Amino acid sequence: MAKSKRRLTQQQEFDIMKMVFDKFLWLGFIMIVYGLYNIMMDAVRTGTAWIITGIVVLGLFIVILVREFEIIKH
């Protein structure tokens, strides 16, 4: 016998997405701050790499957000 999968309500799905998006935001922010810290400690190349990585993570966040919630400019 195959088990039937449980369906989530829209509110439950939205709450899970909020938690995932929150982690993306924190991860990107921490990477950028760590990069700035490295730049201040005279590790410019390493710091720049961390900042670029943080920007990429936040860019992925924006792409996922736009695709998931179909945000359209009016």
PDB file of N, CA and C in Angstrom:
ATOM      1  N   MET A   1       0.820  -1.186   0.000  1.00  0.00           N
ATOM      2  CA  MET A   1       0.000   0.000   0.000  1.00  0.00           C
ATOM      3  C   MET A   1       0.866   1.252   0.000  1.00  0.00           C
ATOM      4  N   ALA A   2       0.555   2.137  -0.871  1.00  0.00           N
ATOM      5  CA  ALA A   2       1.291   3.403  -0.949  1.00  0.00           C
ATOM      6  C   ALA A   2       0.642   4.424  -0.027  1.00  0.00           C
ATOM      7  N   LYS A   3       1.486   5.119   0.721  1.00  0.00           N
ATOM      8  CA  LYS A   3       0.971   6.162   1.603  1.00  0.00           C
ATOM      9  C   LYS A   3       0.615   7.393   0.779  1.00  0.00           C
ATOM     10  N   SER A   4      -0.476   8.031   1.128  1.00  0.00           N
ATOM     11  CA  SER A   4      -0.821   9.263   0.438  1.00  0.00           C
ATOM     12  C   SER A   4      -0.051  10.421   1.081  1.00  0.00           C
ATOM     13  N   LYS A   5       0.386  11.347   0.248  1.00  0.00           N
ATOM     14  CA  LYS A   5       1.144  12.486   0.743  1.00  0.00           C
ATOM     15  C   LYS A   5       0.191  13.528   1.309  1.00  0.00           C
ATOM     16  N   ARG A   6       0.651  14.161   2.357  1.00  0.00           N
ATOM     17  CA  ARG A   6      -0.153  15.198   2.993  1.00  0.00           C
ATOM     18  C   ARG A   6      -0.015  16.496   2.205  1.00  0.00           C
ATOM     19  N   ARG A   7      -1.101  17.150   1.945  1.00  0.00           N
ATOM     20  CA  ARG A   7      -1.114  18.429   1.233  1.00  0.00           C
ATOM     21  C   ARG A   7      -1.032  19.567   2.245  1.00  0.00           C
ATOM     22  N   LEU A   8      -0.292  20.599   1.878  1.00  0.00           N
ATOM     23  CA  LEU A   8      -0.185  21.774   2.726  1.00  0.00           C
ATOM     24  C   LEU A   8      -1.201  22.822   2.280  1.00  0.00           C
ATOM     25  N   THR A   9      -1.698  23.562   3.241  1.00  0.00           N
ATOM     26  CA  THR A   9      -2.564  24.681   2.895  1.00  0.00           C
ATOM     27  C   THR A   9      -1.680  25.811   2.367  1.00  0.00           C
ATOM     28  N   GLN A  10      -2.296  26.803   1.763  1.00  0.00           N
ATOM     29  CA  GLN A  10      -1.527  27.939   1.252  1.00  0.00           C
ATOM     30  C   GLN A  10      -0.812  28.664   2.386  1.00  0.00           C
ATOM     31  N   GLN A  11      -1.451  28.777   3.538  1.00  0.00           N
ATOM     32  CA  GLN A  11      -0.835  29.461   4.677  1.00  0.00           C
ATOM     33  C   GLN A  11       0.377  28.678   5.191  1.00  0.00           C
ATOM     34  N   GLN A  12       0.274  27.355   5.268  1.00  0.00           N
ATOM     35  CA  GLN A  12       1.396  26.537   5.717  1.00  0.00           C
ATOM     36  C   GLN A  12       2.560  26.629   4.731  1.00  0.00           C
ATOM     37  N   GLU A  13       2.244  26.589   3.447  1.00  0.00           N
ATOM     38  CA  GLU A  13       3.280  26.703   2.424  1.00  0.00           C
ATOM     39  C   GLU A  13       3.961  28.071   2.502  1.00  0.00           C
ATOM     40  N   PHE A  14       3.178  29.124   2.713  1.00  0.00           N
ATOM     41  CA  PHE A  14       3.727  30.473   2.829  1.00  0.00           C
ATOM     42  C   PHE A  14       4.632  30.582   4.060  1.00  0.00           C
ATOM     43  N   ASP A  15       4.234  29.998   5.174  1.00  0.00           N
ATOM     44  CA  ASP A  15       5.057  30.040   6.386  1.00  0.00           C
ATOM     45  C   ASP A  15       6.393  29.335   6.183  1.00  0.00           C
ATOM     46  N   ILE A  16       6.401  28.225   5.481  1.00  0.00           N
ATOM     47  CA  ILE A  16       7.642  27.510   5.196  1.00  0.00           C
ATOM     48  C   ILE A  16       8.530  28.340   4.281  1.00  0.00           C
ATOM     49  N   MET A  17       7.936  28.956   3.264  1.00  0.00           N
ATOM     50  CA  MET A  17       8.706  29.801   2.352  1.00  0.00           C
ATOM     51  C   MET A  17       9.311  30.994   3.089  1.00  0.00           C
ATOM     52  N   LYS A  18       8.575  31.579   4.047  1.00  0.00           N
ATOM     53  CA  LYS A  18       9.110  32.693   4.828  1.00  0.00           C
ATOM     54  C   LYS A  18      10.362  32.270   5.591  1.00  0.00           C
ATOM     55  N   MET A  19      10.333  31.063   6.161  1.00  0.00           N
ATOM     56  CA  MET A  19      11.500  30.578   6.908  1.00  0.00           C
ATOM     57  C   MET A  19      12.695  30.375   5.987  1.00  0.00           C
ATOM     58  N   VAL A  20      12.463  29.829   4.808  1.00  0.00           N
ATOM     59  CA  VAL A  20      13.540  29.607   3.845  1.00  0.00           C
ATOM     60  C   VAL A  20      14.108  30.942   3.376  1.00  0.00           C
ATOM     61  N   PHE A  21      13.245  31.888   3.041  1.00  0.00           N
ATOM     62  CA  PHE A  21      13.699  33.193   2.578  1.00  0.00           C
ATOM     63  C   PHE A  21      14.474  33.925   3.665  1.00  0.00           C
ATOM     64  N   ASP A  22      14.051  33.775   4.906  1.00  0.00           N
ATOM     65  CA  ASP A  22      14.754  34.399   6.018  1.00  0.00           C
ATOM     66  C   ASP A  22      16.192  33.890   6.095  1.00  0.00           C
ATOM     67  N   LYS A  23      16.389  32.612   5.870  1.00  0.00           N
ATOM     68  CA  LYS A  23      17.744  32.027   5.906  1.00  0.00           C
ATOM     69  C   LYS A  23      18.590  32.567   4.757  1.00  0.00           C
ATOM     70  N   PHE A  24      18.018  32.718   3.565  1.00  0.00           N
ATOM     71  CA  PHE A  24      18.741  33.298   2.425  1.00  0.00           C
ATOM     72  C   PHE A  24      19.198  34.720   2.752  1.00  0.00           C
ATOM     73  N   LEU A  25      18.305  35.513   3.330  1.00  0.00           N
ATOM     74  CA  LEU A  25      18.643  36.895   3.664  1.00  0.00           C
ATOM     75  C   LEU A  25      19.768  36.965   4.692  1.00  0.00           C
ATOM     76  N   TRP A  26      19.661  36.158   5.751  1.00  0.00           N
ATOM     77  CA  TRP A  26      20.709  36.161   6.778  1.00  0.00           C
ATOM     78  C   TRP A  26      22.039  35.693   6.210  1.00  0.00           C
ATOM     79  N   LEU A  27      22.017  34.645   5.400  1.00  0.00           N
ATOM     80  CA  LEU A  27      23.255  34.120   4.831  1.00  0.00           C
ATOM     81  C   LEU A  27      23.932  35.160   3.946  1.00  0.00           C
ATOM     82  N   GLY A  28      23.178  35.799   3.072  1.00  0.00           N
ATOM     83  CA  GLY A  28      23.744  36.833   2.203  1.00  0.00           C
ATOM     84  C   GLY A  28      24.278  38.014   2.992  1.00  0.00           C
ATOM     85  N   PHE A  29      23.522  38.462   3.994  1.00  0.00           N
ATOM     86  CA  PHE A  29      23.942  39.587   4.823  1.00  0.00           C
ATOM     87  C   PHE A  29      25.226  39.255   5.592  1.00  0.00           C
ATOM     88  N   ILE A  30      25.299  38.076   6.174  1.00  0.00           N
ATOM     89  CA  ILE A  30      26.489  37.675   6.934  1.00  0.00           C
ATOM     90  C   ILE A  30      27.706  37.580   6.020  1.00  0.00           C
ATOM     91  N   MET A  31      27.525  37.069   4.816  1.00  0.00           N
ATOM     92  CA  MET A  31      28.648  36.987   3.871  1.00  0.00           C
ATOM     93  C   MET A  31      29.173  38.375   3.516  1.00  0.00           C
ATOM     94  N   ILE A  32      28.279  39.317   3.290  1.00  0.00           N
ATOM     95  CA  ILE A  32      28.700  40.671   2.940  1.00  0.00           C
ATOM     96  C   ILE A  32      29.409  41.335   4.123  1.00  0.00           C
ATOM     97  N   VAL A  33      28.875  41.175   5.316  1.00  0.00           N
ATOM     98  CA  VAL A  33      29.512  41.764   6.501  1.00  0.00           C
ATOM     99  C   VAL A  33      30.880  41.140   6.733  1.00  0.00           C
ATOM    100  N   TYR A  34      30.995  39.824   6.570  1.00  0.00           N
ATOM    101  CA  TYR A  34      32.287  39.158   6.735  1.00  0.00           C
ATOM    102  C   TYR A  34      33.285  39.657   5.683  1.00  0.00           C
ATOM    103  N   GLY A  35      32.820  39.885   4.478  1.00  0.00           N
ATOM    104  CA  GLY A  35      33.675  40.438   3.432  1.00  0.00           C
ATOM    105  C   GLY A  35      34.164  41.833   3.782  1.00  0.00           C
ATOM    106  N   LEU A  36      33.277  42.665   4.311  1.00  0.00           N
ATOM    107  CA  LEU A  36      33.679  44.006   4.738  1.00  0.00           C
ATOM    108  C   LEU A  36      34.697  43.939   5.874  1.00  0.00           C
ATOM    109  N   TYR A  37      34.502  43.000   6.791  1.00  0.00           N
ATOM    110  CA  TYR A  37      35.457  42.797   7.885  1.00  0.00           C
ATOM    111  C   TYR A  37      36.831  42.417   7.332  1.00  0.00           C
ATOM    112  N   ASN A  38      36.858  41.507   6.369  1.00  0.00           N
ATOM    113  CA  ASN A  38      38.129  41.094   5.765  1.00  0.00           C
ATOM    114  C   ASN A  38      38.809  42.259   5.055  1.00  0.00           C
ATOM    115  N   ILE A  39      38.032  43.093   4.380  1.00  0.00           N
ATOM    116  CA  ILE A  39      38.615  44.251   3.694  1.00  0.00           C
ATOM    117  C   ILE A  39      39.234  45.204   4.715  1.00  0.00           C
ATOM    118  N   MET A  40      38.566  45.402   5.841  1.00  0.00           N
ATOM    119  CA  MET A  40      39.115  46.285   6.872  1.00  0.00           C
ATOM    120  C   MET A  40      40.384  45.709   7.513  1.00  0.00           C
ATOM    121  N   MET A  41      40.518  44.393   7.490  1.00  0.00           N
ATOM    122  CA  MET A  41      41.701  43.746   8.062  1.00  0.00           C
ATOM    123  C   MET A  41      42.779  43.498   6.997  1.00  0.00           C
ATOM    124  N   ASP A  42      42.739  44.244   5.899  1.00  0.00           N
ATOM    125  CA  ASP A  42      43.737  44.203   4.822  1.00  0.00           C
ATOM    126  C   ASP A  42      43.768  42.902   4.030  1.00  0.00           C
ATOM    127  N   ALA A  43      42.655  42.235   3.916  1.00  0.00           N
ATOM    128  CA  ALA A  43      42.549  41.063   3.048  1.00  0.00           C
ATOM    129  C   ALA A  43      41.540  41.422   1.954  1.00  0.00           C
ATOM    130  N   VAL A  44      41.964  42.310   1.054  1.00  0.00           N
ATOM    131  CA  VAL A  44      41.037  42.888   0.083  1.00  0.00           C
ATOM    132  C   VAL A  44      40.494  41.835  -0.878  1.00  0.00           C
ATOM    133  N   ARG A  45      41.346  40.967  -1.373  1.00  0.00           N
ATOM    134  CA  ARG A  45      40.863  39.949  -2.336  1.00  0.00           C
ATOM    135  C   ARG A  45      39.870  38.998  -1.686  1.00  0.00           C
ATOM    136  N   THR A  46      40.192  38.520  -0.500  1.00  0.00           N
ATOM    137  CA  THR A  46      39.291  37.603   0.199  1.00  0.00           C
ATOM    138  C   THR A  46      37.979  38.306   0.535  1.00  0.00           C
ATOM    139  N   GLY A  47      38.087  39.539   1.016  1.00  0.00           N
ATOM    140  CA  GLY A  47      36.887  40.299   1.356  1.00  0.00           C
ATOM    141  C   GLY A  47      36.004  40.551   0.161  1.00  0.00           C
ATOM    142  N   THR A  48      36.612  40.897  -0.951  1.00  0.00           N
ATOM    143  CA  THR A  48      35.845  41.140  -2.169  1.00  0.00           C
ATOM    144  C   THR A  48      35.150  39.863  -2.633  1.00  0.00           C
ATOM    145  N   ALA A  49      35.834  38.744  -2.520  1.00  0.00           N
ATOM    146  CA  ALA A  49      35.224  37.464  -2.905  1.00  0.00           C
ATOM    147  C   ALA A  49      34.003  37.160  -2.030  1.00  0.00           C
ATOM    148  N   TRP A  50      34.103  37.421  -0.727  1.00  0.00           N
ATOM    149  CA  TRP A  50      32.969  37.188   0.169  1.00  0.00           C
ATOM    150  C   TRP A  50      31.804  38.118  -0.150  1.00  0.00           C
ATOM    151  N   ILE A  51      32.104  39.363  -0.455  1.00  0.00           N
ATOM    152  CA  ILE A  51      31.041  40.313  -0.792  1.00  0.00           C
ATOM    153  C   ILE A  51      30.333  39.899  -2.073  1.00  0.00           C
ATOM    154  N   ILE A  52      31.101  39.499  -3.078  1.00  0.00           N
ATOM    155  CA  ILE A  52      30.491  39.052  -4.337  1.00  0.00           C
ATOM    156  C   ILE A  52      29.645  37.812  -4.117  1.00  0.00           C
ATOM    157  N   THR A  53      30.125  36.889  -3.288  1.00  0.00           N
ATOM    158  CA  THR A  53      29.353  35.684  -2.981  1.00  0.00           C
ATOM    159  C   THR A  53      28.047  36.050  -2.276  1.00  0.00           C
ATOM    160  N   GLY A  54      28.103  36.994  -1.346  1.00  0.00           N
ATOM    161  CA  GLY A  54      26.889  37.443  -0.664  1.00  0.00           C
ATOM    162  C   GLY A  54      25.905  38.082  -1.621  1.00  0.00           C
ATOM    163  N   ILE A  55      26.423  38.861  -2.575  1.00  0.00           N
ATOM    164  CA  ILE A  55      25.550  39.485  -3.569  1.00  0.00           C
ATOM    165  C   ILE A  55      24.897  38.430  -4.448  1.00  0.00           C
ATOM    166  N   VAL A  56      25.635  37.392  -4.803  1.00  0.00           N
ATOM    167  CA  VAL A  56      25.066  36.301  -5.607  1.00  0.00           C
ATOM    168  C   VAL A  56      23.951  35.592  -4.833  1.00  0.00           C
ATOM    169  N   VAL A  57      24.175  35.325  -3.547  1.00  0.00           N
ATOM    170  CA  VAL A  57      23.147  34.671  -2.726  1.00  0.00           C
ATOM    171  C   VAL A  57      21.896  35.543  -2.663  1.00  0.00           C
ATOM    172  N   LEU A  58      22.067  36.842  -2.450  1.00  0.00           N
ATOM    173  CA  LEU A  58      20.905  37.733  -2.419  1.00  0.00           C
ATOM    174  C   LEU A  58      20.249  37.842  -3.794  1.00  0.00           C
ATOM    175  N   GLY A  59      21.031  37.760  -4.870  1.00  0.00           N
ATOM    176  CA  GLY A  59      20.463  37.733  -6.216  1.00  0.00           C
ATOM    177  C   GLY A  59      19.611  36.495  -6.443  1.00  0.00           C
ATOM    178  N   LEU A  60      20.099  35.347  -5.974  1.00  0.00           N
ATOM    179  CA  LEU A  60      19.303  34.116  -6.064  1.00  0.00           C
ATOM    180  C   LEU A  60      18.002  34.254  -5.271  1.00  0.00           C
ATOM    181  N   PHE A  61      18.095  34.908  -4.126  1.00  0.00           N
ATOM    182  CA  PHE A  61      16.907  35.161  -3.314  1.00  0.00           C
ATOM    183  C   PHE A  61      15.869  35.951  -4.113  1.00  0.00           C
ATOM    184  N   ILE A  62      16.318  36.978  -4.800  1.00  0.00           N
ATOM    185  CA  ILE A  62      15.401  37.809  -5.583  1.00  0.00           C
ATOM    186  C   ILE A  62      14.773  36.995  -6.717  1.00  0.00           C
ATOM    187  N   VAL A  63      15.585  36.189  -7.401  1.00  0.00           N
ATOM    188  CA  VAL A  63      15.062  35.370  -8.506  1.00  0.00           C
ATOM    189  C   VAL A  63      14.013  34.392  -7.998  1.00  0.00           C
ATOM    190  N   ILE A  64      14.297  33.716  -6.891  1.00  0.00           N
ATOM    191  CA  ILE A  64      13.339  32.760  -6.332  1.00  0.00           C
ATOM    192  C   ILE A  64      12.074  33.476  -5.889  1.00  0.00           C
ATOM    193  N   LEU A  65      12.233  34.631  -5.265  1.00  0.00           N
ATOM    194  CA  LEU A  65      11.078  35.390  -4.787  1.00  0.00           C
ATOM    195  C   LEU A  65      10.178  35.806  -5.950  1.00  0.00           C
ATOM    196  N   VAL A  66      10.768  36.313  -7.013  1.00  0.00           N
ATOM    197  CA  VAL A  66       9.981  36.759  -8.161  1.00  0.00           C
ATOM    198  C   VAL A  66       9.288  35.579  -8.834  1.00  0.00           C
ATOM    199  N   ARG A  67       9.983  34.461  -8.964  1.00  0.00           N
ATOM    200  CA  ARG A  67       9.363  33.292  -9.615  1.00  0.00           C
ATOM    201  C   ARG A  67       8.259  32.684  -8.758  1.00  0.00           C
ATOM    202  N   GLU A  68       8.479  32.633  -7.452  1.00  0.00           N
ATOM    203  CA  GLU A  68       7.517  31.981  -6.579  1.00  0.00           C
ATOM    204  C   GLU A  68       6.237  32.796  -6.405  1.00  0.00           C
ATOM    205  N   PHE A  69       6.374  34.095  -6.253  1.00  0.00           N
ATOM    206  CA  PHE A  69       5.212  34.911  -5.951  1.00  0.00           C
ATOM    207  C   PHE A  69       4.750  35.771  -7.130  1.00  0.00           C
ATOM    208  N   GLU A  70       5.392  35.611  -8.275  1.00  0.00           N
ATOM    209  CA  GLU A  70       4.990  36.294  -9.502  1.00  0.00           C
ATOM    210  C   GLU A  70       4.766  37.786  -9.279  1.00  0.00           C
ATOM    211  N   ILE A  71       5.797  38.438  -8.767  1.00  0.00           N
ATOM    212  CA  ILE A  71       5.730  39.877  -8.522  1.00  0.00           C
ATOM    213  C   ILE A  71       5.876  40.588  -9.865  1.00  0.00           C
ATOM    214  N   ILE A  72       4.911  41.429 -10.185  1.00  0.00           N
ATOM    215  CA  ILE A  72       4.886  42.115 -11.470  1.00  0.00           C
ATOM    216  C   ILE A  72       4.788  43.619 -11.204  1.00  0.00           C
ATOM    217  N   LYS A  73       5.593  44.399 -11.942  1.00  0.00           N
ATOM    218  CA  LYS A  73       5.494  45.858 -11.846  1.00  0.00           C
ATOM    219  C   LYS A  73       4.252  46.312 -12.602  1.00  0.00           C
ATOM    220  N   HIS A  74       3.575  47.285 -12.066  1.00  0.00           N
ATOM    221  CA  HIS A  74       2.394  47.815 -12.752  1.00  0.00           C
ATOM    222  C   HIS A  74       2.711  49.107 -13.415  1.00  0.00           C
TER     223      HIS A  74
END
